[in-house]
PDB file of C-alpha atoms in Angstrom:
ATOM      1  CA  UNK A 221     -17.350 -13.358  15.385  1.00 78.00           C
ATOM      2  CA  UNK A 222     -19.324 -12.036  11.760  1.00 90.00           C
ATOM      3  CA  UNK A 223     -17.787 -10.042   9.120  1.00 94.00           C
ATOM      4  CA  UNK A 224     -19.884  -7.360   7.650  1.00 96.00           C
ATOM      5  CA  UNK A 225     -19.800  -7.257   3.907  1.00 97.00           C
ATOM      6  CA  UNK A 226     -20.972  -4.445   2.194  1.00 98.00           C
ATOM      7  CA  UNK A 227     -21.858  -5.229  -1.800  1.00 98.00           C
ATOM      8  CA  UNK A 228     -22.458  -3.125  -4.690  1.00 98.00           C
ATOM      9  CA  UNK A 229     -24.076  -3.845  -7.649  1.00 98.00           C
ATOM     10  CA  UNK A 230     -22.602  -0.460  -9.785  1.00 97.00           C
ATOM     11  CA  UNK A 231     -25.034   1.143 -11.932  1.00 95.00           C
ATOM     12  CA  UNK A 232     -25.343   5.151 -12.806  1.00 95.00           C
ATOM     13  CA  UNK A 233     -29.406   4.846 -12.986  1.00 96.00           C
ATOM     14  CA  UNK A 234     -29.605   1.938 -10.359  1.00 97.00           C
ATOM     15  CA  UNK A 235     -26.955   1.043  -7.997  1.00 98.00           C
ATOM     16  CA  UNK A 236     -27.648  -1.890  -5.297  1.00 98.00           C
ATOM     17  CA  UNK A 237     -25.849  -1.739  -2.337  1.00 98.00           C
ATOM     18  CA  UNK A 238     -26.220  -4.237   0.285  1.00 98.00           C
ATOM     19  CA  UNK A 239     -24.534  -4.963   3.772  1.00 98.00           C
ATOM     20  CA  UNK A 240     -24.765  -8.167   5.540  1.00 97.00           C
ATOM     21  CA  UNK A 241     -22.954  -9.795   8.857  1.00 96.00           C
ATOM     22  CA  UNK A 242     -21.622 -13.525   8.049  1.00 95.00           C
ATOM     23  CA  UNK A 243     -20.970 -15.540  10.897  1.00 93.00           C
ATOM     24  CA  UNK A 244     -17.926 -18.320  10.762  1.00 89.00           C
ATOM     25  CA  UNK A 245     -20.499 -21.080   9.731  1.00 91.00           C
ATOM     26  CA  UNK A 246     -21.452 -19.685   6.745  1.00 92.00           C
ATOM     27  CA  UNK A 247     -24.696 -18.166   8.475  1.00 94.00           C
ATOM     28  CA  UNK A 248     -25.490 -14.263   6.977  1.00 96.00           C
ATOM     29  CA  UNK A 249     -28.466 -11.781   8.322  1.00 96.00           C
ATOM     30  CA  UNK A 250     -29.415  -8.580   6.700  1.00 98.00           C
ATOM     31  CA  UNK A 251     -28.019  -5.792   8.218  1.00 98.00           C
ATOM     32  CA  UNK A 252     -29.168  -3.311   5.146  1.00 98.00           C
ATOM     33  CA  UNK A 253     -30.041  -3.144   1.731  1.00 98.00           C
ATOM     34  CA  UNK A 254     -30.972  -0.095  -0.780  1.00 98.00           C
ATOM     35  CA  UNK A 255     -30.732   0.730  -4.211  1.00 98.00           C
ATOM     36  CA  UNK A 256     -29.351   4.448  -5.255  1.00 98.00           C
ATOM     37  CA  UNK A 257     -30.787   5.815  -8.208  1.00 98.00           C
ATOM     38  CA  UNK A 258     -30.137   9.023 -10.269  1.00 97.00           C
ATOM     39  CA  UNK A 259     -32.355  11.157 -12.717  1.00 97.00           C
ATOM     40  CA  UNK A 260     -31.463  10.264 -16.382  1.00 95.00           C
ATOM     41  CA  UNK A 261     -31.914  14.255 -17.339  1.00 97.00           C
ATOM     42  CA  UNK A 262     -29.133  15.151 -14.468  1.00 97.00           C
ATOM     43  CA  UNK A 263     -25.415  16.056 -16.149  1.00 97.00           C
ATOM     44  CA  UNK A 264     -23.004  13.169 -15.520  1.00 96.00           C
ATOM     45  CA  UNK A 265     -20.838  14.973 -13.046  1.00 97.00           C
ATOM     46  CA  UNK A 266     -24.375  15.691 -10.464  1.00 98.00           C
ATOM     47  CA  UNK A 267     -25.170  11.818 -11.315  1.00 98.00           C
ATOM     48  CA  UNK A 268     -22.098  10.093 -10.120  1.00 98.00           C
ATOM     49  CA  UNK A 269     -22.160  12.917  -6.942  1.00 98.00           C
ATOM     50  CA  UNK A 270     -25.650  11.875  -6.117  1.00 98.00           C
ATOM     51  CA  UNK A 271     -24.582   8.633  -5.589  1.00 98.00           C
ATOM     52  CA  UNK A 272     -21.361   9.017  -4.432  1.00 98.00           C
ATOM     53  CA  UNK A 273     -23.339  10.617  -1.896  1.00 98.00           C
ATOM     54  CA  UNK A 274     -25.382   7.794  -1.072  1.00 98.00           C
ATOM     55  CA  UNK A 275     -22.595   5.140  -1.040  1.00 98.00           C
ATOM     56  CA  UNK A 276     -20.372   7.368   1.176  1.00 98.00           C
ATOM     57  CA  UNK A 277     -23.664   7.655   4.099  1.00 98.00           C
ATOM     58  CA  UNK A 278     -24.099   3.483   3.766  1.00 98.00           C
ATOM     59  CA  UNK A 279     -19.945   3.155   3.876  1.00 98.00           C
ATOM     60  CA  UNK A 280     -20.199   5.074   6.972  1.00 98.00           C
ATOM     61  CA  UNK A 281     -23.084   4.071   8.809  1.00 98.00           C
ATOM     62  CA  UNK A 282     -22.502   0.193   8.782  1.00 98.00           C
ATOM     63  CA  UNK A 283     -18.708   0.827   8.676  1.00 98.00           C
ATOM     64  CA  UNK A 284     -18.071  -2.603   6.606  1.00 97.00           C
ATOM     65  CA  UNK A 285     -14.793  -4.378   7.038  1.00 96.00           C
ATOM     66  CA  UNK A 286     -15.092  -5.443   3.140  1.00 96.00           C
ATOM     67  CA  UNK A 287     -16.289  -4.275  -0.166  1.00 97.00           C
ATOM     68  CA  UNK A 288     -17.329  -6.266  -2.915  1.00 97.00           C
ATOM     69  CA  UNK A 289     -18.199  -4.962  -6.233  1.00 98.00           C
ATOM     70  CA  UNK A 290     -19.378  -7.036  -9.289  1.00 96.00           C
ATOM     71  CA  UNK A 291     -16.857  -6.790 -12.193  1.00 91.00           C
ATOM     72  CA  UNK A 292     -18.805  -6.708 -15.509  1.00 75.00           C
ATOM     73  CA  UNK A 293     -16.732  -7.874 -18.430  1.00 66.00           C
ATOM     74  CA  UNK A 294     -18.357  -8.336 -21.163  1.00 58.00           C
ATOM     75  CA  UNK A 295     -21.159  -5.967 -22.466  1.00 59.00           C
ATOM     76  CA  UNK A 296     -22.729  -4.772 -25.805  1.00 67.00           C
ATOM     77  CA  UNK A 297     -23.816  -1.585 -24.778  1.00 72.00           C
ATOM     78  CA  UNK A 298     -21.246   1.151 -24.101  1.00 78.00           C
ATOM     79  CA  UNK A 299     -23.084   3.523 -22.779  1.00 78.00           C
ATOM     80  CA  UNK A 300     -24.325   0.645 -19.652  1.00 81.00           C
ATOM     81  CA  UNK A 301     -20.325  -0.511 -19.577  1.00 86.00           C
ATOM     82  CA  UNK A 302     -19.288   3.342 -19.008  1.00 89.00           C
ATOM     83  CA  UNK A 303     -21.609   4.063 -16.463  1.00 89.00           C
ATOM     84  CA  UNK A 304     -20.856   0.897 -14.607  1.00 92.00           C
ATOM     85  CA  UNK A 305     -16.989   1.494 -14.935  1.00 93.00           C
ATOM     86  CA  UNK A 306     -17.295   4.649 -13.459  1.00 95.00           C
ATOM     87  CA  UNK A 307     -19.532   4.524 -10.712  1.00 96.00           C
ATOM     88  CA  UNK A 308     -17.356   1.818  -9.796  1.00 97.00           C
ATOM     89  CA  UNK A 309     -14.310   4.118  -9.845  1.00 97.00           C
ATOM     90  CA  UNK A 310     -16.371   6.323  -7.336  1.00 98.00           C
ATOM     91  CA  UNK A 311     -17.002   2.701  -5.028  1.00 98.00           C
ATOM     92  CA  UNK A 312     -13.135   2.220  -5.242  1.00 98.00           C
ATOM     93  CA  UNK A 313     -11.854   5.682  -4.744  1.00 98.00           C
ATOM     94  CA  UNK A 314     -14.375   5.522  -1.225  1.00 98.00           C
ATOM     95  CA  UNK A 315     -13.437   2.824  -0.093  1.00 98.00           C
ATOM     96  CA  UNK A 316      -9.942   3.594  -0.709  1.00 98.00           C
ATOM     97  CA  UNK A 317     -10.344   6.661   1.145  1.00 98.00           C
ATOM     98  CA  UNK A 318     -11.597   4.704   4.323  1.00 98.00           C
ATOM     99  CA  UNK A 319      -8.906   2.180   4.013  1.00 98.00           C
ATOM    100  CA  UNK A 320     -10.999  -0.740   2.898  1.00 97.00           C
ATOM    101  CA  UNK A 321     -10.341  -3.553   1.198  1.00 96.00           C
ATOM    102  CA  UNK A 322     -12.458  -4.334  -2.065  1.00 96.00           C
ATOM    103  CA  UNK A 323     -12.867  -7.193  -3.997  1.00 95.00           C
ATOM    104  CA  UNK A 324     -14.201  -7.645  -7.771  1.00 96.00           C
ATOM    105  CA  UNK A 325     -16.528 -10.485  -8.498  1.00 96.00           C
ATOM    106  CA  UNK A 326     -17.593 -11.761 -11.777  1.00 94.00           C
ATOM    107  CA  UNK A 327     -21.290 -12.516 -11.893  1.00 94.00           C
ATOM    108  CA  UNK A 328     -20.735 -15.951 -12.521  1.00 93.00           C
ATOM    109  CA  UNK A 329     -18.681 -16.336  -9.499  1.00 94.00           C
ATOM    110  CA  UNK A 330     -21.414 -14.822  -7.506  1.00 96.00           C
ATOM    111  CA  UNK A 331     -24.055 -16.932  -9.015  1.00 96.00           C
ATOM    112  CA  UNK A 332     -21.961 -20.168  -8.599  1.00 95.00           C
ATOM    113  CA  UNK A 333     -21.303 -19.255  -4.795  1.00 94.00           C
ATOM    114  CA  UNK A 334     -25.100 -18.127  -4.383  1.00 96.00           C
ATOM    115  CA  UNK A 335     -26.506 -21.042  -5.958  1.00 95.00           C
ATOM    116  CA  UNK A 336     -24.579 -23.381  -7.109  1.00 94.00           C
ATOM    117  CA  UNK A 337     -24.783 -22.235 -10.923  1.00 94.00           C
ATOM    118  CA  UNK A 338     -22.597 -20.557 -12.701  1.00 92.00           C
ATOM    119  CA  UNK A 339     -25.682 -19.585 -15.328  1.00 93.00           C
ATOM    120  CA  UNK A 340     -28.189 -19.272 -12.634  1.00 95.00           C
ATOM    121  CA  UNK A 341     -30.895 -16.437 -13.408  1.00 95.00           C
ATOM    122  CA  UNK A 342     -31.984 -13.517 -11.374  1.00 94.00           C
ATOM    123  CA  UNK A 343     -34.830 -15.084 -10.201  1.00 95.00           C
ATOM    124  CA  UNK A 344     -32.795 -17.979  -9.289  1.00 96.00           C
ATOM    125  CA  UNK A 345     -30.130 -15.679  -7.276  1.00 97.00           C
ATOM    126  CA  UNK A 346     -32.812 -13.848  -5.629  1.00 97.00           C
ATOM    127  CA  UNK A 347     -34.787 -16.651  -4.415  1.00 97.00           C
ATOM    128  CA  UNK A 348     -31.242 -18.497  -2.683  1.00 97.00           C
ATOM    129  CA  UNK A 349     -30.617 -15.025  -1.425  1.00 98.00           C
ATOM    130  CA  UNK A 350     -33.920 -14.823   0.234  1.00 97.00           C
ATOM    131  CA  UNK A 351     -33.516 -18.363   1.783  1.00 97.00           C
ATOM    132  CA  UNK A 352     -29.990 -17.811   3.078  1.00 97.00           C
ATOM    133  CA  UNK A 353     -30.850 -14.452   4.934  1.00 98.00           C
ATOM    134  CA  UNK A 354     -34.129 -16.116   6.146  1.00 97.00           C
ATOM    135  CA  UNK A 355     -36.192 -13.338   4.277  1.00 97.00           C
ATOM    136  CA  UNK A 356     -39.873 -14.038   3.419  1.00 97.00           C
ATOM    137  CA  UNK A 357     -39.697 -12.369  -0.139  1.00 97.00           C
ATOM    138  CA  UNK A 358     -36.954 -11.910  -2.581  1.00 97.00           C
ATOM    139  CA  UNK A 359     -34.917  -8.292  -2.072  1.00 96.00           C
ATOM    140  CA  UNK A 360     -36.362  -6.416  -4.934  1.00 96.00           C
ATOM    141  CA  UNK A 361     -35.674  -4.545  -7.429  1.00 96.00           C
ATOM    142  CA  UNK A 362     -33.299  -7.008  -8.553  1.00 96.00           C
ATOM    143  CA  UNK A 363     -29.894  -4.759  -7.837  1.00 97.00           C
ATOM    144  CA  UNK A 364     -31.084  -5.112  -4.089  1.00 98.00           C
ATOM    145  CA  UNK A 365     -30.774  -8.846  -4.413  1.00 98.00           C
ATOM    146  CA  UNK A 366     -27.519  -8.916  -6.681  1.00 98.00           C
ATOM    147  CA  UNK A 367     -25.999  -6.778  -4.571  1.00 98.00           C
ATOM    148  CA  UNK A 368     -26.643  -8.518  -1.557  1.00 98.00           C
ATOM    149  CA  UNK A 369     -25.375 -11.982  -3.176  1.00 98.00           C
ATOM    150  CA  UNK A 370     -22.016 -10.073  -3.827  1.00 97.00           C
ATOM    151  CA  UNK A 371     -21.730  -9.845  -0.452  1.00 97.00           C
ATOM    152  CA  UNK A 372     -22.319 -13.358   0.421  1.00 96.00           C
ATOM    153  CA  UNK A 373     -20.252 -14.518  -2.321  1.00 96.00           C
ATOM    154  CA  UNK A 374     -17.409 -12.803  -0.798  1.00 95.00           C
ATOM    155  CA  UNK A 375     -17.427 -13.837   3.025  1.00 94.00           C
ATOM    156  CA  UNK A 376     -17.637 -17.442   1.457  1.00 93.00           C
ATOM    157  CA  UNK A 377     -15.187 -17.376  -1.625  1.00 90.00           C
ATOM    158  CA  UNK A 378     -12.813 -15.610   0.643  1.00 83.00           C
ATOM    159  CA  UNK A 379     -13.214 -17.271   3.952  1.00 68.00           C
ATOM    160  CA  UNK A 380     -10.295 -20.283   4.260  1.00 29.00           C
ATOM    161  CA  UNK A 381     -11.455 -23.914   4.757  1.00 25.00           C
ATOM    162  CA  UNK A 382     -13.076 -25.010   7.767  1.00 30.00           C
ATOM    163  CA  UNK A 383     -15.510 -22.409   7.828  1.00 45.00           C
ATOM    164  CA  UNK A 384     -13.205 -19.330   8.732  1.00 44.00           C
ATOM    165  CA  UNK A 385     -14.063 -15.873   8.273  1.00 45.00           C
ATOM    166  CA  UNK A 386     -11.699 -13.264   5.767  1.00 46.00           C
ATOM    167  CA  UNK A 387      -8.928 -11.362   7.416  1.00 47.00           C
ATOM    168  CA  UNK A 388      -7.445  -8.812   5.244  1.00 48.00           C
ATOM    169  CA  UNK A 389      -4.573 -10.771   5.065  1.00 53.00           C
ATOM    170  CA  UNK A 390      -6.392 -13.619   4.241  1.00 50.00           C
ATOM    171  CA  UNK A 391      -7.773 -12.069   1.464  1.00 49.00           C
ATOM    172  CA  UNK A 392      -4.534  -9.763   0.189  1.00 53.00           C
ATOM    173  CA  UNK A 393      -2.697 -13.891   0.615  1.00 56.00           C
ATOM    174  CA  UNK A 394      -5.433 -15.192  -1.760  1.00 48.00           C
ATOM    175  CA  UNK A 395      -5.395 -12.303  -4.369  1.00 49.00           C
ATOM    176  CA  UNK A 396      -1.823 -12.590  -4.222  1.00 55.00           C
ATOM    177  CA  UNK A 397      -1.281 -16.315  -5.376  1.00 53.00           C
ATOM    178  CA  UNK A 398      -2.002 -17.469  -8.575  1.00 49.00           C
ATOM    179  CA  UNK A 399      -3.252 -20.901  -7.646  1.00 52.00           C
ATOM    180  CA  UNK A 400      -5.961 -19.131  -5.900  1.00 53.00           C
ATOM    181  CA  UNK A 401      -7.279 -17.081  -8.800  1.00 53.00           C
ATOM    182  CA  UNK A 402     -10.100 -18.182 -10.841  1.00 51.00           C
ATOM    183  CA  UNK A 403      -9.815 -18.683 -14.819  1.00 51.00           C
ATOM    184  CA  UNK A 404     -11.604 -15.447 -14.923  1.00 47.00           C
ATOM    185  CA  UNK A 405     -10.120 -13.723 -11.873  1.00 47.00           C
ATOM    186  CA  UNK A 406      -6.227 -14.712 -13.955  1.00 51.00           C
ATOM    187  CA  UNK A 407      -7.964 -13.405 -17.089  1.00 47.00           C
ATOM    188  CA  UNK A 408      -8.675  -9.874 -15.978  1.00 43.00           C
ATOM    189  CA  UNK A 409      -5.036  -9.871 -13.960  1.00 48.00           C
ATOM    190  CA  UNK A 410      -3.039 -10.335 -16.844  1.00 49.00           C
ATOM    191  CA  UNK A 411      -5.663  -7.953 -18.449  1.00 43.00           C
ATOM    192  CA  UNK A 412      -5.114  -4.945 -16.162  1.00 41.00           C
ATOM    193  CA  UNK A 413      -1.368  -5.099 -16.143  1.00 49.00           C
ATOM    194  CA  UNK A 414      -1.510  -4.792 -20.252  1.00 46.00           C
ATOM    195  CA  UNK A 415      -0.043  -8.676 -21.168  1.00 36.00           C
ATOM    196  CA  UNK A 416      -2.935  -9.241 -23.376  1.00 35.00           C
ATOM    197  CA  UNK A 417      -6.138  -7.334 -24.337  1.00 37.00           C
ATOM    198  CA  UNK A 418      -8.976  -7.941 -21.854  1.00 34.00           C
ATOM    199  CA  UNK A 419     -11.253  -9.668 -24.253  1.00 33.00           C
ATOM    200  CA  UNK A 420      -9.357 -11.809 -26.194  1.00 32.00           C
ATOM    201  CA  UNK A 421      -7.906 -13.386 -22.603  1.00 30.00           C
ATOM    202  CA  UNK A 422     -11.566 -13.696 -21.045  1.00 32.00           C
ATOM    203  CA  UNK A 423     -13.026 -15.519 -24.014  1.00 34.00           C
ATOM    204  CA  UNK A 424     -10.091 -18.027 -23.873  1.00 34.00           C
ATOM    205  CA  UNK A 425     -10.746 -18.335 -20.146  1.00 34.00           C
ATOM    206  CA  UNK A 426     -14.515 -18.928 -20.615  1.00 35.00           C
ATOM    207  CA  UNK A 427     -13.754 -21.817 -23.357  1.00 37.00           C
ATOM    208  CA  UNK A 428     -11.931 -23.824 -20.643  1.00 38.00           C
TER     209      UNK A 428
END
C-alpha cells in the first residue's frame, strides 16, 4: 500500500510544493507538483494569505498522510531566512489544523537520500528526481524539483528497514529517540528547546 507525501520547499516569492505516492519498495509516481508564487509589491500579510491559500487547496485535494518541509539553517540573507521561516509557520499551522504529521529536513539530508550526496547540486537533485518518478524532463523551476525530493526523502528516511512504509508512529518512535536523530537533526533539537544557540551547535555538528 503507498504513502502520499506531500513536500514543500517554503519560499514567500516561490514556494514548491510537491505530492507523490511511495510504494513499500521504494518505488514513487507523481501525483502533483506546483510552485506558489506571490507579487513582490503585495503587503506581507496578502503574501503569506495568497499562499496560504494555495497550500491549503493542494493539502486538501491530495489529502497527504505526511508533510515534509525543508529546514533551512544557515543563511546570509535575512530578509530570504524570514520569509522562509514564516511561510513555513503558515505550512505548520495547516497541517496542524488537519492533524498531520510534518517533518523538517535539512537539504543535505534530502540531497544525500535523493542522490547519494550530501553536496549534490540542483541539477544533480533534479535529474535523480526525474529518474526516480520516471519523468522525461527535470520538474522545473527548481522549487518544483526540491520540493518533490523532500518528499521522497521522507517516505525513505522514515520508512523502517526492509522496505516498510512510515506509520505515524513509526515516525513520532523515530523523532522520539536520540539514536535515530541525525548530527544535524540533534543539533536543531537541543537548539529549539534553548540548551545552546542554534548556530554555534550546527557548526559543531557539521565539523563531525
Amino acid at each position: 500500500m503507498a504513502v502520499r507525501v506531500l513536500g514543500i520547499d517554503p519560499g514567500l516569492t516561490r514556494c514548491g510544493v510537491g505530492v507523490v505516492d511511495v510504494e513499500g519498495n521504494r518505488s514513487a509516481r507523481l501525483v502533483d507538483v506546483t510552485v506558489l508564487r506571490s507579487a513582490t509589491d503585495l503587503p506581507l500579510e496578502q503574501r503569506l494569505l495568497s499562499l496560504s491559500q494555495g497550500l491549503e487547496e493542494m493539502f486538501d485535494r491530495h489529502r497527504p498522510q505526511f508533510i515534509a518541509i525543508e529546514r533551512v539553517f544557515a543563511q546570509h540573507n535575512v530578509r530570504t531566512v524570514m520569509g522562509t521561516a514564516q511561510i513555513s509557520g503558515v505550512a505548520l499551522l495547516l497541517a496542524a489544523q488537519r492533524g498531520l504529521p510534518v517533518t523538517l529536513h535539512t537539504p543535505s539530508e534530502v540531497k544525500a537520500a535523493i542522490t547519494g550526496y550530501g553536496a549534490a547540486d540542483k541539477k544533480q537533485v533534479g535529474t535523480m528526481v526525474a529518474r526516480i518518478l520516471g519523468l522525461t524532463e527535470i520538474p522545473k523551476p527548481a522549487d518544483a524539483a526540491d520540493a518533490l525530493a523532500l518528499a521522497i526523502c521522507h517516505a525513505w528516511r522514515t520508512g523502517a528497514s526492509g522496505g516498510t512504509l512510515p506509520t505515524v508512529a513509526s515516525v513520532k518512535a523515530a523523532t522520539a529517540t536520540p539514536g535515530a536523530l541525525t548530527p544535524a537533526q540533534k543539533a536543531w533539537r537541543a537548539a529549539e528547546r534553548g540548551s545552546v544557540p542554534a548556530l554555534s551547535v550546527v557548526h559543531r555538528s557539521l565539523k563531525r
